[in-house]
């Protein structure tokens, strides 16, 4: 099966997935940029979101190269691309779960100290475990051309490997399945807790409404972070469907619509997070609009000032070049 099966990626599918990669690169970069620019946004949940965005940025970059190349055999760049995407994609799973765990501990358990103490563990697990898995797969020559059976043009686990399915599980699917189980549970508990808290504090809403803008912005960002599991599941489900169809040896896994949805789902998370936590967050959206307007106004003013300086210089040069008018003639 592994040596003969291959899913052909059409030009239209390639273009759609490349566009998705580009949007994800822009979105992930924008999330990281807003974190750097504005210090009041540097909360711990936002820090975790930046780590997730970095993983998504790496994934989108490696996927874009793979989709652009459409590998047809093992090569050095295929292995490098497959290794980067394996590391980044697995890291994205870990960071998504880490964010949910952090929110659960800080919001539901109301233990901010414990939540903050977990951040170092999140870094060790979310970067270290994916790195160890990727290095092991590279050392055992498991990364390479996979015939787009569970990808969309990019390289992942070598389709020629006899234990191909086992390594698909180890380098991604096991962690993805665990995320499917853990995230909805934590998500429901967090949302239920927030709903109960709102109901219990309804009489204090006029007081809460007068809180500082910075505090309100942080609270809004923390609550929006609970939507990350939903985004994750909606986008990732298509790759899971194709994997299950592969296990059943069903030709439906080659369906162009399913392949396209798989390509978009694996590459669009950075853009989806940006839409939710930047573009759909009004204070941040207004800051970006103000920054862009100020930048445009500054360029316009500089251009206008430069034009005035040029005009003044031309007029001054004209006055100097003009012949002097004769003065009154002296009487003899």
mmCIF file of C-alpha atoms in Angstrom:
data_model
loop_
_atom_site.group_PDB
_atom_site.id
_atom_site.type_symbol
_atom_site.label_atom_id
_atom_site.label_comp_id
_atom_site.label_asym_id
_atom_site.label_seq_id
_atom_site.Cartn_x
_atom_site.Cartn_y
_atom_site.Cartn_z
ATOM 1 C CA UNK A 1 0.000 0.000 0.000
ATOM 2 C CA UNK A 2 2.666 2.513 1.046
ATOM 3 C CA UNK A 3 4.725 2.189 -2.130
ATOM 4 C CA UNK A 4 1.942 2.721 -4.669
ATOM 5 C CA UNK A 5 -0.652 5.034 -3.137
ATOM 6 C CA UNK A 6 -0.348 8.771 -3.715
ATOM 7 C CA UNK A 7 -2.828 11.633 -3.606
ATOM 8 C CA UNK A 8 -2.441 14.124 -6.437
ATOM 9 C CA UNK A 9 -2.695 17.784 -5.375
ATOM 10 C CA UNK A 10 -4.224 19.953 -8.119
ATOM 11 C CA UNK A 11 -3.104 23.477 -8.953
ATOM 12 C CA UNK A 12 -6.295 24.984 -7.531
ATOM 13 C CA UNK A 13 -5.842 23.107 -4.241
ATOM 14 C CA UNK A 14 -2.226 24.225 -4.168
ATOM 15 C CA UNK A 15 -3.230 27.876 -4.649
ATOM 16 C CA UNK A 16 -5.889 27.765 -1.921
ATOM 17 C CA UNK A 17 -3.549 26.190 0.627
ATOM 18 C CA UNK A 18 -0.747 28.632 -0.215
ATOM 19 C CA UNK A 19 -3.176 31.507 0.344
ATOM 20 C CA UNK A 20 -4.122 29.976 3.696
ATOM 21 C CA UNK A 21 -0.437 29.725 4.627
ATOM 22 C CA UNK A 22 0.107 33.382 3.722
ATOM 23 C CA UNK A 23 -2.839 34.499 5.854
ATOM 24 C CA UNK A 24 -1.597 32.428 8.764
ATOM 25 C CA UNK A 25 1.891 33.922 8.489
ATOM 26 C CA UNK A 26 0.449 37.444 8.529
ATOM 27 C CA UNK A 27 -1.930 36.642 11.379
ATOM 28 C CA UNK A 28 0.703 34.981 13.576
ATOM 29 C CA UNK A 29 3.110 37.853 12.942
ATOM 30 C CA UNK A 30 0.435 40.390 13.883
ATOM 31 C CA UNK A 31 -0.282 38.629 17.195
ATOM 32 C CA UNK A 32 3.427 38.633 18.060
ATOM 33 C CA UNK A 33 3.797 42.258 16.945
ATOM 34 C CA UNK A 34 0.954 43.533 19.141
ATOM 35 C CA UNK A 35 2.482 41.729 22.112
ATOM 36 C CA UNK A 36 5.812 43.460 21.506
ATOM 37 C CA UNK A 37 4.359 46.912 20.837
ATOM 38 C CA UNK A 38 1.977 47.312 23.775
ATOM 39 C CA UNK A 39 3.213 46.451 27.255
ATOM 40 C CA UNK A 40 -0.256 46.318 28.847
ATOM 41 C CA UNK A 41 -1.059 43.324 26.623
ATOM 42 C CA UNK A 42 1.835 41.293 28.009
ATOM 43 C CA UNK A 43 -0.294 39.123 30.268
ATOM 44 C CA UNK A 44 0.589 35.482 30.812
ATOM 45 C CA UNK A 45 -2.298 34.209 28.622
ATOM 46 C CA UNK A 46 -1.106 36.490 25.830
ATOM 47 C CA UNK A 47 2.432 35.195 26.303
ATOM 48 C CA UNK A 48 1.136 31.646 25.826
ATOM 49 C CA UNK A 49 -0.804 32.788 22.765
ATOM 50 C CA UNK A 50 2.414 34.248 21.338
ATOM 51 C CA UNK A 51 4.142 30.877 21.821
ATOM 52 C CA UNK A 52 1.257 29.196 20.024
ATOM 53 C CA UNK A 53 1.514 31.802 17.264
ATOM 54 C CA UNK A 54 5.233 31.120 16.900
ATOM 55 C CA UNK A 55 4.475 27.414 16.417
ATOM 56 C CA UNK A 56 1.770 28.277 13.893
ATOM 57 C CA UNK A 57 4.175 30.624 12.091
ATOM 58 C CA UNK A 58 6.759 27.849 11.759
ATOM 59 C CA UNK A 59 4.082 25.402 10.619
ATOM 60 C CA UNK A 60 2.717 27.775 7.988
ATOM 61 C CA UNK A 61 6.222 28.536 6.688
ATOM 62 C CA UNK A 62 7.192 24.878 6.337
ATOM 63 C CA UNK A 63 3.812 23.909 4.901
ATOM 64 C CA UNK A 64 3.962 26.746 2.379
ATOM 65 C CA UNK A 65 7.321 25.501 1.125
ATOM 66 C CA UNK A 66 6.024 21.949 0.885
ATOM 67 C CA UNK A 67 2.841 22.966 -0.941
ATOM 68 C CA UNK A 68 4.828 25.172 -3.308
ATOM 69 C CA UNK A 69 7.277 22.343 -4.089
ATOM 70 C CA UNK A 70 4.726 19.468 -4.144
ATOM 71 C CA UNK A 71 7.352 16.822 -3.337
ATOM 72 C CA UNK A 72 7.251 13.637 -5.378
ATOM 73 C CA UNK A 73 10.172 11.811 -3.789
ATOM 74 C CA UNK A 74 12.551 11.934 -0.834
ATOM 75 C CA UNK A 75 15.089 14.783 -0.908
ATOM 76 C CA UNK A 76 17.116 16.843 1.539
ATOM 77 C CA UNK A 77 14.702 19.767 1.519
ATOM 78 C CA UNK A 78 11.792 17.348 1.874
ATOM 79 C CA UNK A 79 13.312 15.919 5.050
ATOM 80 C CA UNK A 80 14.121 19.396 6.429
ATOM 81 C CA UNK A 81 10.620 20.666 5.679
ATOM 82 C CA UNK A 82 9.074 17.532 7.177
ATOM 83 C CA UNK A 83 11.149 17.863 10.341
ATOM 84 C CA UNK A 84 10.238 21.535 10.853
ATOM 85 C CA UNK A 85 6.539 20.934 10.249
ATOM 86 C CA UNK A 86 6.556 17.876 12.551
ATOM 87 C CA UNK A 87 8.145 19.866 15.368
ATOM 88 C CA UNK A 88 5.983 22.965 14.900
ATOM 89 C CA UNK A 89 2.725 21.086 14.405
ATOM 90 C CA UNK A 90 3.241 18.911 17.495
ATOM 91 C CA UNK A 91 4.295 21.976 19.483
ATOM 92 C CA UNK A 92 1.075 23.688 18.440
ATOM 93 C CA UNK A 93 -0.919 20.799 19.949
ATOM 94 C CA UNK A 94 0.945 21.148 23.234
ATOM 95 C CA UNK A 95 0.574 24.925 23.431
ATOM 96 C CA UNK A 96 -3.143 24.719 22.701
ATOM 97 C CA UNK A 97 -3.618 22.307 25.597
ATOM 98 C CA UNK A 98 -1.276 24.369 27.794
ATOM 99 C CA UNK A 99 -3.411 27.477 27.298
ATOM 100 C CA UNK A 100 -6.563 25.576 28.220
ATOM 101 C CA UNK A 101 -4.899 24.137 31.344
ATOM 102 C CA UNK A 102 -3.628 27.582 32.376
ATOM 103 C CA UNK A 103 -7.075 29.118 32.008
ATOM 104 C CA UNK A 104 -8.706 26.266 33.882
ATOM 105 C CA UNK A 105 -6.330 26.598 36.852
ATOM 106 C CA UNK A 106 -6.455 30.402 36.979
ATOM 107 C CA UNK A 107 -10.201 30.858 36.331
ATOM 108 C CA UNK A 108 -11.969 27.740 37.599
ATOM 109 C CA UNK A 109 -9.572 26.821 40.417
ATOM 110 C CA UNK A 110 -8.827 30.511 41.173
ATOM 111 C CA UNK A 111 -5.193 29.654 41.833
ATOM 112 C CA UNK A 112 -3.180 32.251 39.953
ATOM 113 C CA UNK A 113 0.072 31.357 41.685
ATOM 114 C CA UNK A 114 -0.179 27.720 40.601
ATOM 115 C CA UNK A 115 -1.157 28.751 37.072
ATOM 116 C CA UNK A 116 1.864 31.042 36.775
ATOM 117 C CA UNK A 117 4.163 28.360 38.184
ATOM 118 C CA UNK A 118 3.073 26.028 35.372
ATOM 119 C CA UNK A 119 4.406 28.331 32.646
ATOM 120 C CA UNK A 120 7.969 26.977 32.888
ATOM 121 C CA UNK A 121 6.613 23.428 32.679
ATOM 122 C CA UNK A 122 4.569 24.421 29.618
ATOM 123 C CA UNK A 123 7.718 25.684 27.897
ATOM 124 C CA UNK A 124 9.671 22.519 28.711
ATOM 125 C CA UNK A 125 6.882 20.214 27.547
ATOM 126 C CA UNK A 126 5.655 22.190 24.539
ATOM 127 C CA UNK A 127 9.118 22.702 23.049
ATOM 128 C CA UNK A 128 11.018 19.730 24.512
ATOM 129 C CA UNK A 129 8.693 16.805 23.755
ATOM 130 C CA UNK A 130 8.089 17.785 20.098
ATOM 131 C CA UNK A 131 11.828 18.311 19.646
ATOM 132 C CA UNK A 132 12.625 14.883 21.108
ATOM 133 C CA UNK A 133 10.026 13.203 18.888
ATOM 134 C CA UNK A 134 11.318 14.977 15.792
ATOM 135 C CA UNK A 135 14.967 14.126 16.519
ATOM 136 C CA UNK A 136 14.043 10.479 17.097
ATOM 137 C CA UNK A 137 12.112 10.358 13.811
ATOM 138 C CA UNK A 138 15.045 11.924 11.962
ATOM 139 C CA UNK A 139 17.593 9.564 13.496
ATOM 140 C CA UNK A 140 15.480 6.560 12.507
ATOM 141 C CA UNK A 141 14.954 7.925 8.979
ATOM 142 C CA UNK A 142 11.182 8.193 9.363
ATOM 143 C CA UNK A 143 10.763 11.742 7.986
ATOM 144 C CA UNK A 144 10.348 12.126 4.232
ATOM 145 C CA UNK A 145 7.992 11.787 1.274
ATOM 146 C CA UNK A 146 4.493 10.626 2.260
ATOM 147 C CA UNK A 147 2.641 10.770 -1.042
ATOM 148 C CA UNK A 148 0.165 13.352 0.334
ATOM 149 C CA UNK A 149 -1.793 10.473 1.867
ATOM 150 C CA UNK A 150 -2.199 12.422 5.120
ATOM 151 C CA UNK A 151 -0.775 15.735 3.938
ATOM 152 C CA UNK A 152 -1.346 18.198 1.101
ATOM 153 C CA UNK A 153 1.907 18.308 -0.830
ATOM 154 C CA UNK A 154 4.274 18.627 2.104
ATOM 155 C CA UNK A 155 6.491 15.911 3.591
ATOM 156 C CA UNK A 156 5.851 14.177 6.881
ATOM 157 C CA UNK A 157 6.361 10.466 7.720
ATOM 158 C CA UNK A 158 7.997 8.420 4.942
ATOM 159 C CA UNK A 159 5.335 6.399 3.164
ATOM 160 C CA UNK A 160 7.889 3.616 2.486
ATOM 161 C CA UNK A 161 8.418 2.984 6.204
ATOM 162 C CA UNK A 162 6.883 -0.355 7.267
ATOM 163 C CA UNK A 163 5.711 1.204 10.545
ATOM 164 C CA UNK A 164 4.311 4.257 8.747
ATOM 165 C CA UNK A 165 1.062 4.351 10.759
ATOM 166 C CA UNK A 166 2.879 4.039 14.098
ATOM 167 C CA UNK A 167 5.028 7.069 13.360
ATOM 168 C CA UNK A 168 2.067 9.091 12.133
ATOM 169 C CA UNK A 169 0.567 8.486 15.561
ATOM 170 C CA UNK A 170 3.769 9.305 17.454
ATOM 171 C CA UNK A 171 4.564 12.472 15.491
ATOM 172 C CA UNK A 172 1.131 14.004 15.651
ATOM 173 C CA UNK A 173 -2.057 12.007 15.760
ATOM 174 C CA UNK A 174 -1.755 10.703 19.334
ATOM 175 C CA UNK A 175 -1.363 14.268 20.616
ATOM 176 C CA UNK A 176 -4.158 15.459 18.373
ATOM 177 C CA UNK A 177 -6.552 12.791 19.702
ATOM 178 C CA UNK A 178 -5.613 13.652 23.285
ATOM 179 C CA UNK A 179 -6.313 17.303 22.529
ATOM 180 C CA UNK A 180 -9.739 16.355 21.191
ATOM 181 C CA UNK A 181 -10.512 14.743 24.560
ATOM 182 C CA UNK A 182 -8.925 17.281 26.918
ATOM 183 C CA UNK A 183 -9.834 20.583 25.268
ATOM 184 C CA UNK A 184 -13.634 20.263 25.098
ATOM 185 C CA UNK A 185 -13.771 19.172 28.755
ATOM 186 C CA UNK A 186 -11.682 22.118 29.968
ATOM 187 C CA UNK A 187 -13.474 24.481 27.613
ATOM 188 C CA UNK A 188 -16.926 23.516 28.963
ATOM 189 C CA UNK A 189 -15.751 23.816 32.588
ATOM 190 C CA UNK A 190 -14.241 27.258 31.967
ATOM 191 C CA UNK A 191 -17.300 28.595 30.163
ATOM 192 C CA UNK A 192 -19.664 27.219 32.823
ATOM 193 C CA UNK A 193 -17.575 28.819 35.571
ATOM 194 C CA UNK A 194 -17.574 32.198 33.799
ATOM 195 C CA UNK A 195 -21.332 31.987 33.266
ATOM 196 C CA UNK A 196 -21.941 31.264 36.942
ATOM 197 C CA UNK A 197 -19.605 34.062 37.996
ATOM 198 C CA UNK A 198 -21.438 36.539 35.772
ATOM 199 C CA UNK A 199 -24.785 35.494 37.192
ATOM 200 C CA UNK A 200 -23.543 35.743 40.794
ATOM 201 C CA UNK A 201 -21.978 39.181 40.250
ATOM 202 C CA UNK A 202 -24.787 40.683 38.193
ATOM 203 C CA UNK A 203 -25.594 43.253 40.919
ATOM 204 C CA UNK A 204 -22.015 44.550 40.730
ATOM 205 C CA UNK A 205 -21.956 45.100 36.982
ATOM 206 C CA UNK A 206 -22.175 48.922 37.293
ATOM 207 C CA UNK A 207 -19.024 48.797 39.443
ATOM 208 C CA UNK A 208 -17.247 46.441 37.056
ATOM 209 C CA UNK A 209 -18.137 48.672 34.133
ATOM 210 C CA UNK A 210 -16.128 51.487 35.708
ATOM 211 C CA UNK A 211 -12.916 49.452 35.894
ATOM 212 C CA UNK A 212 -9.827 50.710 34.137
ATOM 213 C CA UNK A 213 -9.551 50.208 30.358
ATOM 214 C CA UNK A 214 -6.343 48.214 30.800
ATOM 215 C CA UNK A 215 -7.991 45.777 33.212
ATOM 216 C CA UNK A 216 -11.050 45.452 30.979
ATOM 217 C CA UNK A 217 -8.835 44.748 27.971
ATOM 218 C CA UNK A 218 -6.929 42.017 29.810
ATOM 219 C CA UNK A 219 -10.150 40.391 31.022
ATOM 220 C CA UNK A 220 -11.560 40.420 27.501
ATOM 221 C CA UNK A 221 -8.398 38.828 26.108
ATOM 222 C CA UNK A 222 -8.424 36.113 28.793
ATOM 223 C CA UNK A 223 -12.011 35.182 28.023
ATOM 224 C CA UNK A 224 -11.473 35.130 24.290
ATOM 225 C CA UNK A 225 -8.615 32.693 24.790
ATOM 226 C CA UNK A 226 -11.169 30.059 25.764
ATOM 227 C CA UNK A 227 -12.201 29.961 22.103
ATOM 228 C CA UNK A 228 -8.847 28.530 21.036
ATOM 229 C CA UNK A 229 -9.979 24.889 21.561
ATOM 230 C CA UNK A 230 -13.008 25.477 19.351
ATOM 231 C CA UNK A 231 -10.833 26.934 16.608
ATOM 232 C CA UNK A 232 -8.423 24.026 17.002
ATOM 233 C CA UNK A 233 -11.087 21.327 16.646
ATOM 234 C CA UNK A 234 -12.902 22.945 13.730
ATOM 235 C CA UNK A 235 -9.687 23.325 11.763
ATOM 236 C CA UNK A 236 -7.998 20.028 12.662
ATOM 237 C CA UNK A 237 -10.917 17.658 12.204
ATOM 238 C CA UNK A 238 -10.332 17.322 8.439
ATOM 239 C CA UNK A 239 -6.849 15.867 8.810
ATOM 240 C CA UNK A 240 -8.252 13.397 11.341
ATOM 241 C CA UNK A 241 -10.960 12.345 8.903
ATOM 242 C CA UNK A 242 -8.362 11.708 6.194
ATOM 243 C CA UNK A 243 -6.241 9.681 8.613
ATOM 244 C CA UNK A 244 -9.202 7.495 9.581
ATOM 245 C CA UNK A 245 -10.013 7.008 5.901
ATOM 246 C CA UNK A 246 -6.388 5.960 5.348
ATOM 247 C CA UNK A 247 -6.706 3.341 8.085
ATOM 248 C CA UNK A 248 -9.855 2.065 6.356
ATOM 249 C CA UNK A 249 -8.022 2.176 2.987
ATOM 250 C CA UNK A 250 -10.900 4.257 1.618
ATOM 251 C CA UNK A 251 -10.413 6.166 -1.661
ATOM 252 C CA UNK A 252 -12.550 8.953 -0.180
ATOM 253 C CA UNK A 253 -9.373 10.345 1.419
ATOM 254 C CA UNK A 254 -8.378 11.579 -2.076
ATOM 255 C CA UNK A 255 -11.574 13.637 -2.452
ATOM 256 C CA UNK A 256 -10.514 17.131 -3.649
ATOM 257 C CA UNK A 257 -12.855 18.945 -1.243
ATOM 258 C CA UNK A 258 -11.579 16.953 1.724
ATOM 259 C CA UNK A 259 -7.964 17.473 0.649
ATOM 260 C CA UNK A 260 -8.550 21.228 0.362
ATOM 261 C CA UNK A 261 -10.229 21.414 3.777
ATOM 262 C CA UNK A 262 -7.324 19.441 5.225
ATOM 263 C CA UNK A 263 -4.834 21.873 3.716
ATOM 264 C CA UNK A 264 -6.721 24.909 5.002
ATOM 265 C CA UNK A 265 -7.278 23.403 8.449
ATOM 266 C CA UNK A 266 -3.617 22.567 9.018
ATOM 267 C CA UNK A 267 -2.390 25.983 7.886
ATOM 268 C CA UNK A 268 -5.062 28.505 8.934
ATOM 269 C CA UNK A 269 -4.852 28.447 12.734
ATOM 270 C CA UNK A 270 -2.538 31.455 12.938
ATOM 271 C CA UNK A 271 -4.947 33.514 10.835
ATOM 272 C CA UNK A 272 -7.959 32.299 12.830
ATOM 273 C CA UNK A 273 -6.326 33.285 16.123
ATOM 274 C CA UNK A 274 -5.479 36.697 14.689
ATOM 275 C CA UNK A 275 -9.059 37.266 13.572
ATOM 276 C CA UNK A 276 -10.393 36.340 17.005
ATOM 277 C CA UNK A 277 -7.841 37.999 19.275
ATOM 278 C CA UNK A 278 -6.729 40.989 17.199
ATOM 279 C CA UNK A 279 -9.244 41.969 14.533
ATOM 280 C CA UNK A 280 -12.349 41.033 16.571
ATOM 281 C CA UNK A 281 -10.992 42.581 19.763
ATOM 282 C CA UNK A 282 -12.152 46.182 19.525
ATOM 283 C CA UNK A 283 -9.485 47.936 21.673
ATOM 284 C CA UNK A 284 -6.637 46.227 19.810
ATOM 285 C CA UNK A 285 -8.309 46.832 16.468
ATOM 286 C CA UNK A 286 -8.648 50.551 17.314
ATOM 287 C CA UNK A 287 -4.990 50.738 18.343
ATOM 288 C CA UNK A 288 -3.910 49.187 15.064
ATOM 289 C CA UNK A 289 -6.156 51.548 13.108
ATOM 290 C CA UNK A 290 -4.749 54.525 15.017
ATOM 291 C CA UNK A 291 -1.175 53.370 14.435
ATOM 292 C CA UNK A 292 -1.834 52.915 10.717
ATOM 293 C CA UNK A 293 -3.534 56.310 10.471
ATOM 294 C CA UNK A 294 -0.685 58.005 12.324
ATOM 295 C CA UNK A 295 1.814 56.302 10.034
ATOM 296 C CA UNK A 296 -0.071 57.408 6.931
ATOM 297 C CA UNK A 297 -0.469 60.956 8.291
ATOM 298 C CA UNK A 298 3.230 61.132 9.142
ATOM 299 C CA UNK A 299 4.176 60.018 5.635
ATOM 300 C CA UNK A 300 1.737 62.511 4.153
ATOM 301 C CA UNK A 301 3.068 65.338 6.322
ATOM 302 C CA UNK A 302 6.660 64.410 5.501
ATOM 303 C CA UNK A 303 5.815 64.326 1.824
ATOM 304 C CA UNK A 304 4.016 67.671 2.061
ATOM 305 C CA UNK A 305 6.894 69.201 4.024
ATOM 306 C CA UNK A 306 9.377 67.906 1.491
ATOM 307 C CA UNK A 307 7.278 69.354 -1.326
ATOM 308 C CA UNK A 308 7.123 72.731 0.427
ATOM 309 C CA UNK A 309 10.881 72.697 1.012
ATOM 310 C CA UNK A 310 11.443 71.889 -2.658
ATOM 311 C CA UNK A 311 9.114 74.680 -3.764
ATOM 312 C CA UNK A 312 10.791 77.134 -1.405
ATOM 313 C CA UNK A 313 14.215 76.153 -2.698
ATOM 314 C CA UNK A 314 13.078 76.603 -6.300
ATOM 315 C CA UNK A 315 11.588 80.021 -5.555
ATOM 316 C CA UNK A 316 14.739 81.097 -3.713
ATOM 317 C CA UNK A 317 16.877 79.939 -6.609
ATOM 318 C CA UNK A 318 14.661 81.855 -9.036
ATOM 319 C CA UNK A 319 15.005 85.042 -7.031
ATOM 320 C CA UNK A 320 18.775 84.716 -6.940
ATOM 321 C CA UNK A 321 19.006 84.009 -10.642
ATOM 322 C CA UNK A 322 16.813 86.983 -11.674
ATOM 323 C CA UNK A 323 18.730 90.212 -12.781
ATOM 324 C CA UNK A 324 18.714 93.057 -10.299
ATOM 325 C CA UNK A 325 16.405 95.969 -11.129
ATOM 326 C CA UNK A 326 18.272 99.280 -11.877
ATOM 327 C CA UNK A 327 18.237 101.717 -9.025
ATOM 328 C CA UNK A 328 17.546 105.482 -9.311
ATOM 329 C CA UNK A 329 20.080 107.328 -11.448
ATOM 330 C CA UNK A 330 22.269 109.758 -9.489
ATOM 331 C CA UNK A 331 22.040 113.396 -10.476
ATOM 332 C CA UNK A 332 25.310 114.834 -12.024
#
